[in-house]
Structures are given as structure tokens and as C-alpha cells.
Short mmCIF file of C-alpha atoms and ligand atoms in Angstrom, two decimals:
data_model
loop_
_atom_site.label_atom_id
_atom_site.label_comp_id
_atom_site.label_asym_id
_atom_site.label_seq_id
_atom_site.Cartn_x
_atom_site.Cartn_y
_atom_site.Cartn_z
CA MET U 247 -3.09 -56.40 -9.40
CA ILE U 248 -0.28 -54.23 -8.05
CA ILE U 249 -0.95 -50.55 -8.27
CA THR U 250 2.15 -48.49 -7.61
CA ASN U 251 0.51 -45.12 -7.94
CA PRO U 252 -2.89 -44.88 -6.26
CA TRP U 253 -3.64 -41.56 -7.94
CA ASP U 254 -3.11 -43.01 -11.40
CA ALA U 255 -5.18 -46.02 -10.50
CA GLN U 256 -7.95 -43.88 -9.11
CA TRP U 257 -8.15 -41.30 -11.83
CA GLY U 258 -6.89 -43.16 -14.86
CA ASP U 259 -3.95 -40.75 -14.99
CA ASP U 260 -6.14 -37.69 -14.81
CA ASP U 261 -4.09 -34.90 -13.23
CA HIS U 262 -6.89 -32.57 -12.19
CA LEU U 263 -8.51 -31.42 -9.02
CA HIS U 264 -11.90 -33.08 -8.74
CA GLU U 265 -15.13 -31.64 -7.50
CA GLU U 266 -16.43 -33.89 -4.77
CA CYS U 267 -20.17 -33.84 -5.34
CA GLY U 268 -23.25 -32.77 -7.23
CA VAL U 269 -26.69 -32.40 -5.64
CA PHE U 270 -30.19 -32.30 -7.11
CA GLY U 271 -33.68 -32.00 -5.64
CA VAL U 272 -37.28 -32.11 -6.84
CA TRP U 273 -40.23 -30.74 -4.88
CA GLY U 274 -43.67 -31.73 -6.09
CA ALA U 275 -43.35 -33.54 -9.43
CA ASP U 276 -44.80 -36.84 -10.58
CA GLY U 277 -41.96 -39.29 -11.10
CA ALA U 278 -39.60 -37.23 -8.94
CA ALA U 279 -37.05 -40.08 -8.85
CA ALA U 280 -36.82 -40.27 -12.65
CA VAL U 281 -36.39 -36.47 -12.89
CA THR U 282 -33.68 -36.67 -10.21
CA ALA U 283 -31.86 -39.44 -12.08
CA LEU U 284 -31.81 -37.24 -15.19
CA GLY U 285 -30.57 -34.26 -13.18
CA LEU U 286 -27.81 -36.32 -11.57
CA HIS U 287 -26.80 -37.57 -14.99
CA ALA U 288 -26.26 -33.96 -16.11
CA LEU U 289 -24.09 -33.47 -13.00
CA GLN U 290 -22.07 -36.66 -13.48
CA HIS U 291 -18.86 -34.65 -14.00
CA ARG U 292 -19.10 -33.51 -10.35
CA GLY U 293 -18.81 -37.02 -8.93
CA GLN U 294 -18.38 -40.40 -10.57
CA GLU U 295 -17.75 -42.74 -7.69
CA ALA U 296 -21.30 -43.29 -6.47
CA ALA U 297 -24.83 -41.97 -6.78
CA GLY U 298 -27.98 -42.12 -4.68
CA ILE U 299 -31.58 -40.92 -4.56
CA THR U 300 -34.01 -40.66 -1.63
CA THR U 301 -37.74 -40.02 -2.11
CA PHE U 302 -40.66 -39.46 0.25
CA ASP U 303 -44.21 -40.59 -0.60
CA GLY U 304 -45.99 -38.76 2.24
CA LYS U 305 -45.58 -41.73 4.57
CA ASP U 306 -42.30 -43.53 3.93
CA PHE U 307 -38.82 -42.69 2.71
CA HIS U 308 -37.27 -44.77 -0.09
CA THR U 309 -33.56 -44.84 -0.92
CA HIS U 310 -31.34 -46.39 -3.55
CA ARG U 311 -27.59 -45.78 -3.23
CA ALA U 312 -24.82 -47.58 -5.05
CA MET U 313 -21.23 -47.27 -6.20
CA GLY U 314 -20.87 -46.37 -9.87
CA HIS U 315 -22.31 -43.95 -12.40
CA VAL U 316 -25.85 -42.59 -12.46
CA ALA U 317 -26.71 -44.37 -15.71
CA GLY U 318 -25.74 -47.75 -14.27
CA ASN U 319 -27.42 -47.18 -10.90
CA PHE U 320 -30.76 -45.86 -12.17
CA ASP U 321 -31.29 -47.49 -15.55
CA SER U 322 -33.80 -50.03 -14.28
CA ASP U 323 -37.56 -49.36 -14.19
CA GLU U 324 -37.71 -51.54 -11.12
CA VAL U 325 -35.32 -49.28 -9.16
CA ILE U 326 -37.12 -46.09 -10.23
CA ARG U 327 -40.57 -47.59 -9.47
CA LYS U 328 -39.48 -48.40 -5.90
CA LEU U 329 -38.49 -44.76 -5.37
CA LYS U 330 -42.09 -43.62 -4.83
CA GLY U 331 -43.20 -40.10 -4.14
CA ASP U 332 -43.29 -36.64 -5.69
CA VAL U 333 -40.33 -35.28 -3.73
CA ALA U 334 -36.76 -36.50 -4.15
CA ILE U 335 -33.16 -35.58 -3.48
CA GLY U 336 -30.09 -37.01 -5.20
CA HIS U 337 -26.34 -36.97 -4.93
CA ASN U 338 -23.27 -37.78 -7.03
CA ARG U 339 -20.08 -38.38 -5.14
CA TYR U 340 -16.32 -38.51 -5.29
CA SER U 341 -14.83 -39.34 -1.96
CA THR U 342 -12.43 -37.01 -0.25
CA THR U 343 -13.77 -37.09 3.28
CA GLY U 344 -14.73 -40.61 4.24
CA GLU U 345 -13.45 -43.80 2.71
CA THR U 346 -14.90 -45.31 -0.42
CA ALA U 347 -17.83 -47.36 0.84
CA VAL U 348 -21.57 -47.64 0.27
CA ARG U 349 -22.19 -46.47 3.84
CA ASN U 350 -20.71 -43.10 2.81
CA VAL U 351 -22.83 -42.80 -0.33
CA GLN U 352 -25.43 -40.05 -0.04
CA PRO U 353 -28.20 -39.18 0.59
CA LEU U 354 -27.48 -40.12 4.20
CA TYR U 355 -30.61 -40.90 6.22
CA ALA U 356 -31.53 -41.03 9.91
CA ASP U 357 -34.72 -41.36 11.94
CA LEU U 358 -34.65 -38.40 14.32
CA ALA U 359 -37.00 -37.45 17.13
CA THR U 360 -38.53 -35.00 14.64
CA GLY U 361 -39.03 -37.68 11.95
CA GLY U 362 -37.05 -38.97 8.95
CA PHE U 363 -34.15 -36.79 7.76
CA ALA U 364 -32.17 -37.37 4.55
CA VAL U 365 -29.31 -35.15 3.43
CA ALA U 366 -27.40 -34.55 0.20
CA HIS U 367 -24.32 -32.33 0.65
CA ASN U 368 -21.90 -30.70 -1.77
CA GLY U 369 -18.90 -29.22 0.01
CA ASN U 370 -16.83 -30.10 3.03
CA ILE U 371 -17.22 -29.29 6.71
CA SER U 372 -13.78 -28.02 7.64
CA ASN U 373 -14.32 -28.52 11.41
CA ALA U 374 -15.95 -31.96 11.00
CA MET U 375 -13.26 -33.90 12.90
CA THR U 376 -13.38 -31.49 15.83
CA LEU U 377 -17.19 -31.69 16.01
CA LYS U 378 -17.16 -35.45 15.58
CA ARG U 379 -14.74 -35.94 18.49
CA GLU U 380 -17.03 -33.85 20.68
CA LEU U 381 -20.16 -35.74 19.53
CA VAL U 382 -18.54 -39.13 20.11
CA ARG U 383 -17.51 -38.05 23.61
CA ARG U 384 -21.20 -37.28 24.23
CA GLY U 385 -22.19 -40.77 23.08
CA ALA U 386 -22.92 -40.36 19.35
CA ILE U 387 -22.37 -43.47 17.24
CA PHE U 388 -21.38 -42.70 13.66
CA GLN U 389 -22.51 -44.97 10.83
CA SER U 390 -20.22 -43.51 8.17
CA THR U 391 -16.89 -41.72 7.94
CA SER U 392 -18.41 -38.87 5.93
CA ASP U 393 -18.22 -35.29 7.25
CA THR U 394 -21.89 -34.89 6.29
CA GLU U 395 -23.03 -37.23 9.07
CA VAL U 396 -21.84 -34.61 11.57
CA ILE U 397 -24.73 -32.39 10.43
CA ILE U 398 -27.25 -35.17 11.15
CA HIS U 399 -25.84 -35.66 14.66
CA LEU U 400 -25.86 -31.93 15.35
CA VAL U 401 -29.53 -31.75 14.30
CA ALA U 402 -30.34 -34.84 16.38
CA THR U 403 -28.68 -33.54 19.54
CA SER U 404 -29.67 -29.88 19.30
CA ALA U 405 -31.49 -28.54 22.37
CA TYR U 406 -34.06 -26.77 20.20
CA ARG U 407 -37.52 -28.27 19.76
CA THR U 408 -38.53 -27.82 16.12
CA LEU U 409 -36.68 -29.36 13.20
CA LEU U 410 -36.11 -25.96 11.62
CA ASP U 411 -34.57 -24.51 14.78
CA ARG U 412 -32.42 -27.63 15.22
CA PHE U 413 -31.23 -27.40 11.60
CA ILE U 414 -30.26 -23.73 11.97
CA ASP U 415 -28.58 -24.45 15.30
CA ALA U 416 -26.58 -27.28 13.68
CA LEU U 417 -25.44 -25.15 10.73
CA LYS U 418 -24.31 -22.35 13.01
CA ARG U 419 -21.79 -24.79 14.47
CA VAL U 420 -20.25 -25.97 11.21
CA GLU U 421 -17.47 -24.26 9.29
CA GLY U 422 -16.58 -24.70 5.65
CA ALA U 423 -18.58 -25.21 2.50
CA TYR U 424 -22.05 -26.63 2.19
CA SER U 425 -24.77 -26.64 -0.40
CA LEU U 426 -27.36 -28.85 1.27
CA ILE U 427 -30.64 -30.35 0.16
CA CYS U 428 -32.42 -32.17 2.99
CA LEU U 429 -35.62 -34.16 2.73
CA THR U 430 -37.80 -34.47 5.81
CA SER U 431 -41.35 -35.60 6.45
CA GLU U 432 -42.28 -31.93 6.95
CA GLY U 433 -40.71 -30.60 3.76
CA MET U 434 -37.42 -29.86 2.07
CA LEU U 435 -34.68 -27.76 3.67
CA VAL U 436 -32.19 -26.20 1.27
CA CYS U 437 -29.20 -24.17 2.41
CA ARG U 438 -26.02 -22.65 1.01
CA ASP U 439 -23.21 -21.65 3.38
CA PRO U 440 -22.84 -17.96 4.21
CA LEU U 441 -19.86 -17.56 1.86
CA GLY U 442 -21.60 -19.42 -0.99
CA ILE U 443 -18.46 -21.46 -1.65
CA ARG U 444 -20.19 -24.21 -3.60
CA PRO U 445 -22.91 -23.37 -6.14
CA LEU U 446 -26.65 -24.14 -5.88
CA VAL U 447 -29.49 -22.95 -8.11
CA LEU U 448 -33.28 -22.95 -7.98
CA GLY U 449 -35.53 -23.67 -10.95
CA ARG U 450 -39.12 -24.29 -11.84
CA LEU U 451 -40.58 -27.25 -13.75
CA GLY U 452 -44.30 -26.71 -14.18
CA ASP U 453 -45.61 -26.34 -10.63
CA SER U 454 -42.61 -28.05 -9.06
CA TYR U 455 -39.35 -26.62 -7.74
CA ILE U 456 -35.98 -27.99 -8.80
CA LEU U 457 -32.67 -27.55 -6.99
CA ALA U 458 -29.34 -28.32 -8.63
CA SER U 459 -25.62 -27.72 -8.26
CA GLU U 460 -25.50 -26.26 -11.77
CA THR U 461 -27.92 -24.79 -14.29
CA VAL U 462 -27.02 -27.48 -16.83
CA ALA U 463 -29.12 -29.92 -14.78
CA LEU U 464 -32.11 -27.57 -15.02
CA ASP U 465 -31.66 -27.45 -18.80
CA VAL U 466 -31.51 -31.21 -19.08
CA VAL U 467 -34.78 -31.82 -17.18
CA GLY U 468 -36.53 -28.95 -19.02
CA ALA U 469 -36.74 -26.66 -15.97
CA THR U 470 -36.52 -22.87 -16.04
CA PHE U 471 -33.75 -21.15 -14.08
CA LEU U 472 -35.28 -18.94 -11.38
CA ARG U 473 -32.21 -17.78 -9.46
CA ALA U 474 -29.18 -18.90 -7.48
CA VAL U 475 -29.78 -19.92 -3.90
CA GLU U 476 -28.10 -16.96 -2.20
CA PRO U 477 -25.08 -17.45 0.07
CA GLY U 478 -26.42 -17.85 3.61
CA GLU U 479 -30.00 -18.42 2.41
CA LEU U 480 -32.18 -21.18 3.86
CA ILE U 481 -35.13 -22.18 1.68
CA ILE U 482 -38.00 -24.19 3.10
CA LEU U 483 -40.25 -26.03 0.64
CA SER U 484 -43.41 -27.37 2.20
CA PRO U 485 -47.06 -27.87 1.26
CA LYS U 486 -47.46 -24.17 2.16
CA GLY U 487 -45.05 -23.15 -0.62
CA LEU U 488 -41.54 -21.64 -0.62
CA ARG U 489 -40.15 -19.64 2.30
CA SER U 490 -36.74 -17.99 2.35
CA LEU U 491 -34.86 -17.24 5.60
CA ARG U 492 -31.52 -15.57 6.37
CA PRO U 493 -30.48 -17.20 9.63
CA PHE U 494 -26.77 -16.28 9.51
CA ALA U 495 -24.88 -13.04 10.02
CA ASP U 496 -24.24 -11.37 6.66
CA MET U 497 -20.83 -12.08 5.14
CA ARG U 498 -19.27 -11.02 1.90
CA PRO U 499 -19.72 -14.04 -0.41
CA ARG U 500 -16.66 -15.86 -1.68
CA PRO U 501 -17.78 -18.50 -4.20
CA CYS U 502 -15.18 -20.95 -5.49
CA VAL U 503 -13.40 -19.42 -8.49
CA PHE U 504 -12.24 -22.88 -9.61
CA GLU U 505 -15.85 -23.61 -10.60
CA GLN U 506 -15.26 -21.09 -13.38
CA VAL U 507 -11.82 -22.46 -14.28
CA TYR U 508 -12.58 -26.16 -14.40
CA PHE U 509 -15.25 -27.83 -12.24
CA SER U 510 -18.51 -26.62 -13.74
CA ARG U 511 -19.71 -27.64 -17.15
CA PRO U 512 -19.05 -24.92 -19.74
CA ASP U 513 -22.76 -24.83 -20.62
CA SER U 514 -23.66 -23.83 -17.04
CA MET U 515 -24.20 -20.35 -15.62
CA VAL U 516 -22.38 -20.03 -12.30
CA ASP U 517 -22.66 -16.94 -10.07
CA GLY U 518 -24.45 -15.20 -12.93
CA LEU U 519 -21.66 -15.85 -15.44
CA SER U 520 -21.49 -18.14 -18.45
CA VAL U 521 -18.71 -20.58 -17.61
CA TYR U 522 -17.86 -20.95 -21.29
CA GLN U 523 -17.49 -17.19 -21.76
CA VAL U 524 -15.38 -16.87 -18.61
CA ARG U 525 -13.05 -19.60 -19.88
CA LYS U 526 -12.71 -17.84 -23.24
CA ALA U 527 -11.99 -14.57 -21.40
CA ILE U 528 -9.35 -16.41 -19.36
CA GLY U 529 -7.70 -17.50 -22.63
CA ALA U 530 -7.78 -13.95 -23.95
CA GLU U 531 -6.19 -12.64 -20.72
CA LEU U 532 -3.53 -15.32 -20.98
CA ALA U 533 -2.77 -14.29 -24.58
CA ARG U 534 -2.35 -10.67 -23.50
CA GLU U 535 -0.21 -11.55 -20.47
CA SER U 536 1.94 -14.25 -22.07
CA PRO U 537 2.08 -13.98 -25.87
CA VAL U 538 4.13 -16.45 -27.91
CA GLU U 539 5.47 -16.44 -31.43
CA ALA U 540 4.01 -19.70 -32.67
CA ASP U 541 2.10 -21.42 -35.49
CA MET U 542 -1.02 -22.60 -33.68
CA VAL U 543 -2.91 -22.87 -30.41
CA VAL U 544 -3.70 -26.42 -29.24
CA PRO U 545 -5.89 -27.28 -26.22
CA VAL U 546 -5.47 -30.22 -23.89
CA PRO U 547 -9.04 -31.44 -24.50
CA ASP U 548 -11.66 -31.10 -23.24
CA SER U 549 -11.01 -28.86 -20.26
CA GLY U 550 -8.46 -26.61 -21.99
CA THR U 551 -10.60 -26.04 -25.10
CA PRO U 552 -12.61 -22.87 -24.28
CA ALA U 553 -9.48 -21.09 -22.96
CA ALA U 554 -7.57 -22.14 -26.09
CA ILE U 555 -10.32 -20.68 -28.29
CA GLY U 556 -10.05 -17.43 -26.31
CA TYR U 557 -6.25 -17.43 -26.61
CA ALA U 558 -6.42 -18.06 -30.37
CA GLN U 559 -9.00 -15.32 -30.97
CA ALA U 560 -7.05 -12.76 -28.91
CA SER U 561 -3.67 -13.64 -30.41
CA GLY U 562 -4.78 -14.13 -34.01
CA LEU U 563 -3.12 -17.56 -34.10
CA PRO U 564 -5.05 -20.49 -35.63
CA PHE U 565 -6.84 -22.86 -33.23
CA GLU U 566 -6.20 -26.51 -34.06
CA LEU U 567 -7.16 -29.82 -32.49
CA GLY U 568 -3.58 -31.03 -32.22
CA ILE U 569 -4.57 -33.55 -29.53
CA ILE U 570 -7.60 -35.81 -29.85
CA ARG U 571 -9.30 -37.14 -26.75
CA SER U 572 -11.00 -40.50 -26.57
CA HIS U 573 -14.30 -40.30 -24.68
CA TYR U 574 -14.46 -44.04 -24.15
CA VAL U 575 -11.75 -44.48 -21.52
CA GLY U 576 -13.29 -45.57 -18.24
CA ARG U 577 -11.97 -43.98 -15.07
CA THR U 578 -11.36 -47.39 -13.59
CA PHE U 579 -9.58 -48.84 -16.61
CA ILE U 580 -7.38 -51.59 -15.20
CA GLN U 581 -3.71 -50.97 -15.78
CA PRO U 582 -2.05 -54.22 -14.82
CA GLY U 583 1.63 -53.44 -15.19
CA ASP U 584 4.12 -50.62 -15.65
CA GLN U 585 4.32 -51.07 -19.38
CA ILE U 586 0.56 -50.81 -19.93
CA ARG U 587 0.23 -48.08 -17.31
CA ASN U 588 2.85 -45.94 -19.06
CA LEU U 589 0.85 -46.23 -22.25
CA GLY U 590 -2.19 -45.04 -20.32
CA VAL U 591 -2.17 -41.41 -21.32
CA LYS U 592 -2.38 -42.30 -25.00
CA LEU U 593 -5.62 -44.11 -24.37
CA LYS U 594 -7.13 -40.80 -23.39
CA HIS U 595 -5.11 -38.32 -25.47
CA ASN U 596 -3.36 -38.87 -28.78
CA ALA U 597 -1.34 -36.42 -30.86
CA ASN U 598 -2.89 -35.41 -34.19
CA ARG U 599 0.44 -35.93 -35.96
CA ALA U 600 -0.57 -34.47 -39.34
CA MET U 601 -1.38 -31.12 -37.69
CA ILE U 602 1.55 -30.67 -35.37
CA LYS U 603 4.61 -32.06 -37.17
CA GLY U 604 7.19 -29.29 -37.58
CA LYS U 605 4.93 -26.71 -35.85
CA ARG U 606 5.51 -24.29 -32.96
CA ILE U 607 2.65 -24.97 -30.58
CA VAL U 608 1.00 -22.97 -27.81
CA LEU U 609 -0.41 -25.72 -25.59
CA ILE U 610 -3.31 -24.64 -23.32
CA ASP U 611 -4.41 -26.53 -20.20
CA ASP U 612 -6.72 -25.37 -17.42
CA SER U 613 -4.37 -26.11 -14.52
CA ILE U 614 -1.38 -28.14 -13.35
CA VAL U 615 -1.85 -30.21 -10.22
CA ARG U 616 0.95 -32.78 -9.97
CA GLY U 617 2.24 -32.26 -13.49
CA THR U 618 2.23 -35.96 -14.41
CA THR U 619 -0.14 -35.64 -17.35
CA SER U 620 1.58 -32.47 -18.60
CA VAL U 621 4.93 -34.30 -18.81
CA LYS U 622 3.39 -37.11 -20.84
CA ILE U 623 1.42 -34.87 -23.18
CA VAL U 624 4.43 -32.70 -23.97
CA GLN U 625 6.53 -35.80 -24.62
CA MET U 626 3.76 -37.10 -26.90
CA LEU U 627 3.72 -33.84 -28.89
CA ARG U 628 7.50 -33.89 -29.28
CA GLU U 629 7.46 -37.52 -30.42
CA ALA U 630 4.85 -36.53 -32.99
CA GLY U 631 7.26 -33.91 -34.39
CA ALA U 632 6.30 -30.62 -32.71
CA GLU U 633 9.17 -28.17 -33.18
CA GLU U 634 8.45 -26.07 -30.09
CA VAL U 635 5.95 -26.48 -27.24
CA HIS U 636 5.00 -23.39 -25.22
CA MET U 637 2.66 -24.22 -22.36
CA ARG U 638 0.13 -21.67 -21.10
CA ILE U 639 -2.02 -22.48 -18.06
CA ALA U 640 -5.49 -20.96 -17.72
CA SER U 641 -5.20 -20.39 -13.96
CA PRO U 642 -2.54 -19.29 -11.45
CA PRO U 643 -0.27 -22.01 -10.00
CA THR U 644 -2.24 -24.42 -7.77
CA ALA U 645 -0.01 -24.29 -4.71
CA HIS U 646 -2.41 -25.00 -1.82
CA SER U 647 -4.85 -27.73 -0.87
CA CYS U 648 -8.61 -27.23 -0.90
CA TYR U 649 -10.62 -28.00 2.26
CA TYR U 650 -14.01 -27.14 0.79
CA GLY U 651 -15.08 -30.30 -1.02
CA VAL U 652 -12.50 -30.65 -3.76
CA ASP U 653 -10.23 -33.62 -4.06
CA THR U 654 -6.73 -32.18 -3.80
CA PRO U 655 -3.52 -34.10 -3.29
CA GLU U 656 -1.66 -33.11 -0.15
CA ARG U 657 0.37 -29.96 -0.59
CA SER U 658 3.66 -31.81 -0.93
CA LYS U 659 2.32 -33.39 -4.14
CA LEU U 660 1.30 -30.11 -5.77
CA LEU U 661 3.96 -29.23 -8.33
CA ALA U 662 3.54 -25.48 -7.81
CA ALA U 663 4.06 -25.86 -4.07
CA GLN U 664 7.42 -27.48 -4.69
CA MET U 665 8.95 -25.61 -7.61
CA SER U 666 9.37 -22.19 -9.18
CA VAL U 667 7.77 -21.69 -12.59
CA ASP U 668 11.19 -21.98 -14.22
CA ARG U 669 11.87 -25.28 -12.48
CA MET U 670 8.40 -26.50 -13.54
CA ARG U 671 9.27 -25.57 -17.13
CA GLU U 672 12.34 -27.81 -16.94
CA TYR U 673 10.36 -30.62 -15.29
CA ILE U 674 7.61 -30.59 -17.91
CA GLN U 675 10.22 -30.02 -20.64
CA VAL U 676 8.53 -27.19 -22.48
CA ASP U 677 10.22 -24.33 -24.31
CA SER U 678 8.33 -21.82 -22.19
CA LEU U 679 5.72 -22.00 -19.42
CA ALA U 680 3.41 -19.26 -18.09
CA PHE U 681 0.38 -19.21 -15.79
CA LEU U 682 -2.49 -16.75 -15.75
CA SER U 683 -1.96 -14.10 -13.06
CA ILE U 684 -4.43 -13.90 -10.18
CA ASP U 685 -5.53 -10.45 -11.38
CA GLY U 686 -5.93 -11.84 -14.90
CA LEU U 687 -8.28 -14.46 -13.46
CA TYR U 688 -10.31 -11.76 -11.71
CA ARG U 689 -10.47 -9.69 -14.90
CA ALA U 690 -11.85 -12.74 -16.71
CA VAL U 691 -14.73 -12.96 -14.19
CA GLY U 692 -15.46 -9.27 -14.67
CA GLU U 693 -13.61 -7.73 -11.71
CA PRO U 694 -10.96 -5.04 -12.22
CA SER U 695 -8.49 -7.07 -10.12
CA ARG U 696 -8.35 -9.14 -6.92
CA ASP U 697 -9.36 -7.01 -3.96
CA ASN U 698 -6.67 -8.18 -1.54
CA ASN U 699 -8.49 -6.63 1.43
CA ALA U 700 -11.83 -8.28 0.62
CA PRO U 701 -11.39 -10.92 -2.09
CA GLN U 702 -14.47 -11.44 -4.22
CA TYR U 703 -13.98 -15.22 -4.60
CA CYS U 704 -12.45 -18.14 -2.76
CA ASP U 705 -9.11 -18.54 -4.52
CA ALA U 706 -7.30 -20.30 -1.67
CA CYS U 707 -5.77 -23.06 -3.80
CA PHE U 708 -3.92 -20.30 -5.67
CA THR U 709 -3.29 -17.81 -2.86
CA GLY U 710 -3.48 -19.77 0.41
CA ASP U 711 -6.00 -17.16 1.62
CA TYR U 712 -8.68 -19.43 3.09
CA PRO U 713 -12.02 -17.72 3.66
CA THR U 714 -12.91 -19.71 6.82
CA ARG U 715 -11.11 -21.05 9.83
CA LEU U 716 -9.63 -24.50 9.19
CA THR U 717 -10.17 -25.83 12.67
CA ASP U 718 -9.30 -29.44 11.82
CA GLN U 719 -6.08 -28.40 10.12
CA GLU U 720 -4.85 -25.91 12.66
CA ASP U 721 -2.40 -28.27 14.31
CA ASN U 722 -0.87 -29.46 11.04
CA ASP U 723 -1.29 -26.94 8.37
CA VAL U 724 -0.96 -23.47 9.82
CA PRO U 725 1.79 -22.41 7.42
CA ASP U 726 -0.58 -23.23 4.54
CA GLN U 727 -3.10 -20.75 5.91
CA LEU U 728 -0.66 -18.05 6.81
CA SER U 729 1.33 -18.12 3.63
CA LEU U 730 -1.12 -15.98 1.64
CA LEU U 731 0.22 -14.33 -1.45
CA ALA U 732 3.66 -13.73 -0.02
CA GLU U 733 4.64 -17.38 -0.06
CA ARG U 734 3.54 -18.15 -3.58
CA VAL U 735 6.24 -19.74 -5.61
CA ILE U 736 5.82 -17.73 -8.80
FE1 SF4 D 859 -12.36 -23.59 -4.96
FE2 SF4 D 859 -9.72 -23.57 -4.62
FE3 SF4 D 859 -11.37 -22.38 -2.84
FE4 SF4 D 859 -11.29 -25.03 -3.05
S1 SF4 D 859 -9.61 -23.69 -2.37
S2 SF4 D 859 -13.11 -23.77 -2.88
S3 SF4 D 859 -10.95 -25.33 -5.26
S4 SF4 D 859 -11.00 -21.82 -5.01
#
């Protein structure tokens, strides 16, 4: 099979940024592995390449990791039965750091001087290459190409004596984004980076504690939401109960605002906000900022749907399902030749011809990454007889790469990094094109505007204002960091 466009082959023509991972943990529940499999299933949207679970039965660790979806990996009683113990951690993965290989599938595990240590990580260590070079010089031998393994080596080589001190020492050396759930023979260590870039929540299921990337996973296993793990908080779960520490210097949190725009499931609460309501508010802001004289509002389903509902309600235009999405298209659908590949988008999205023929359409999508899907969808609507297509995007232009655990094409492939909005309009061939403003996005999450002196969120893929050093990138990508708002192409 010849694949001319690796992105298309990888994502089945899905032009979105992709969250890299979802994590889940259970402390003290019978059948912890089965509960974890359910939780990972609810987080499947955060990573569809591979899934793994590690359990501890008080004596031994047990792990099952495999490429593929949660349902396929954990649908056998035999697999679940082997994962003995009442504590478990699990992980869903897309690969951005580290090649696609089972050795990179998490939880990663190592026998340390302090005992067994398994780790599930959502995020990305932005100084991983620098640390890895240093560790290799000191004799470390890496088993994977994942940035997460750096944490294991830092714990293993720390000069401190206890596991807890070693863990804190290791985390003080890493930069970037991490929501970590670690399973050790002494207990569970849970930590969210000081900026709280990636989400992590704590829940209760009977007498057991549940950790998850999103509240939807608590809902699915029947757990009650207790609270978010706070940015910079380290939680220790042990037979003595739950302890919370604050080992890092206080920083103003900057959680990822793209979780609200696209990554998280709309039925989750993230950073205290209903993702669905935020997306509707985004649509309403977009309607106020960029109104259109049109006949109907049509979402690119499913991700554009809540914003389109918000746009329709604020503008008074009817909301219609002018595009129907098939939910049965596999991500790895084989596209053997150009002809079939070019038909690909229609496998996923098809125009609802009866609704859109002769109509002026406001088309709502959550974001534009490379623009490939937008071009095809607009062409599809025109072929189905749409009279006008006005595209409205429920986020500012995505003009910068993410280094915090999100799969972003390199900057040269981001449409908004290459073109003005007017040039993008011509490229996508729409009658008009407008993006949500950065302040509009902040209004939708309940802030009066973006505080440019102390931004409330990480919004670096829109603004280039990265909240941490990007040590590994500093030789190559300095202009990306320094560009800030001034260099945006809108
Ligand atoms: Fe989220 Fe964008 Fe920041 Fe990455 S760069 S963490 S996608 S807001």
C-alpha cells in the first residue's frame, strides 16, 4: 500500500489536533482492572492508538498493554482476571513523543531500588530530550522513546532516599505538562504540574478513590466527583488514606483552553466548567462577533455541534443537520489509492442534500488545523447545491504548535501560520470566513477578556505565548516562542 499523505493515513482525513492521552486510576476497589477498563473506555477520545492497565495485588505487579482500542484490548475475561489486585492505573495513548510501538505503550514499569514503579502520564515533558541526553551520558539505558521514561530514570537516579522524596526531586527537574498517576508497592502517587496544563480529577466510588483525566470517566464507572486535583498538588494514596502535598513553588495556573474548545468530551466538567456550556457560549460569542445573513446554521459534526447550537440560539437562525456523520468509519480505514482516498471524507461526512440545496449556510467548525477537511466539506456542500457557505470557526486561528501533549503538525503545516484569514477564505473557497477572537474565547470561559500580563489559560497554539520554557525547542523554534500576539496572522 502506498500512502502519499501520512496524516491522512494516520487520521483517516481527520484535520484536528489530537489529545495525546487519557489516564485513569483506582485505589482500593474489588475488580480494579475491570473498573479501569471501563474508565479508559470513557476516555477513548483522548487516545486511540493503544491502551494499557497495570495492577498491584499487594505482592506482584500485573500489566497488559497493547496497540488498539480499549474495547478490543480488555474485552476478554482472561485478560481482566490476570490483572489481579484492588489498585490499578490505566492509560490511553496517541503517540506524539516516541514512535508507535508497544514498548512505548503505558503504563511504563520499572523495578527501582525502592520497589516496583508504574507510571501513566498525560502531557508532554518539554525538556525531555535535554534530560535524556544528560541521563544517557550518566549511563542510563532507555527502553522506550517516550518522554515519560525520563521521569522513571530521574526517580531511579535521584540522590534522595525515600520514594516520595525521589519523586518530588524528579518532578522538580521536568518542564512542561504532566498529569501523572503512578502505582508503587507503597501506594499511589498522583500529581498535576504546577500550571495544571492537562486536567485530572478525583472521585469516590464507595470506599475507593478514582482518578481520571475527565469527569465523564467518573460518571461512567458510577463514581462521585470530589474535586479537581489542583495544579501543583501531589496526592499520596496509601493504606493510611489520602494525603495532599504542595511540593512546588506556587504559580498562577494555566490549564489548556483547547480542552474546552475540542479535546474534552462535552459531557465533562473541566476546570469547574461544563464543556458543553462553554462550547455553546463560544458559538454565541461567534454569532455576536461575526454575524451573517443566512438561512441556517450547520455544524461540522460532531465537534462543531455545541458551538453551532450556541450560534443558532444567539443569532435566531435555524439549526439544521446539513451534514451527517457516519460513526462507523475506523481511524485506520485502508485507503489504497488516490481515487478511493479522495472519496474518504464522504465516508465520514455526507451532505444532507434535501436540507441545504439553494440555502445560505453558516458552517461551524471547532478549529482549522491544516484546512484539508474544510476544503473538502465546503466543496461537498457546494456540490449538494448550497447557494452560499459562510464559515465560522469556534476558536482563534491555530498558528502555533503545542508542546504539552497534543499532536500538532509542525508549524509550517498549520494553515493559519502560513496565510492571512482572507487568503484562507480563498483557499477553503467560502464566501466569508471568521474566527472567534481570543477575547471572545475568554468571555466564553467566564473571563472578561484575556489578561495579557497574566493569562488565565494556556492558549499558546493561538497566541504563541508558551507558559513554560521550551528547552528542547530553544535551538530550533525560538521565533515561535517570541512571536506572541504580535506575530499572529489575523
Ligand atoms: Fe492546549 Fe494549545 Fe496550550 Fe497545547 S498549546 S496546551 S493545545 S492551549
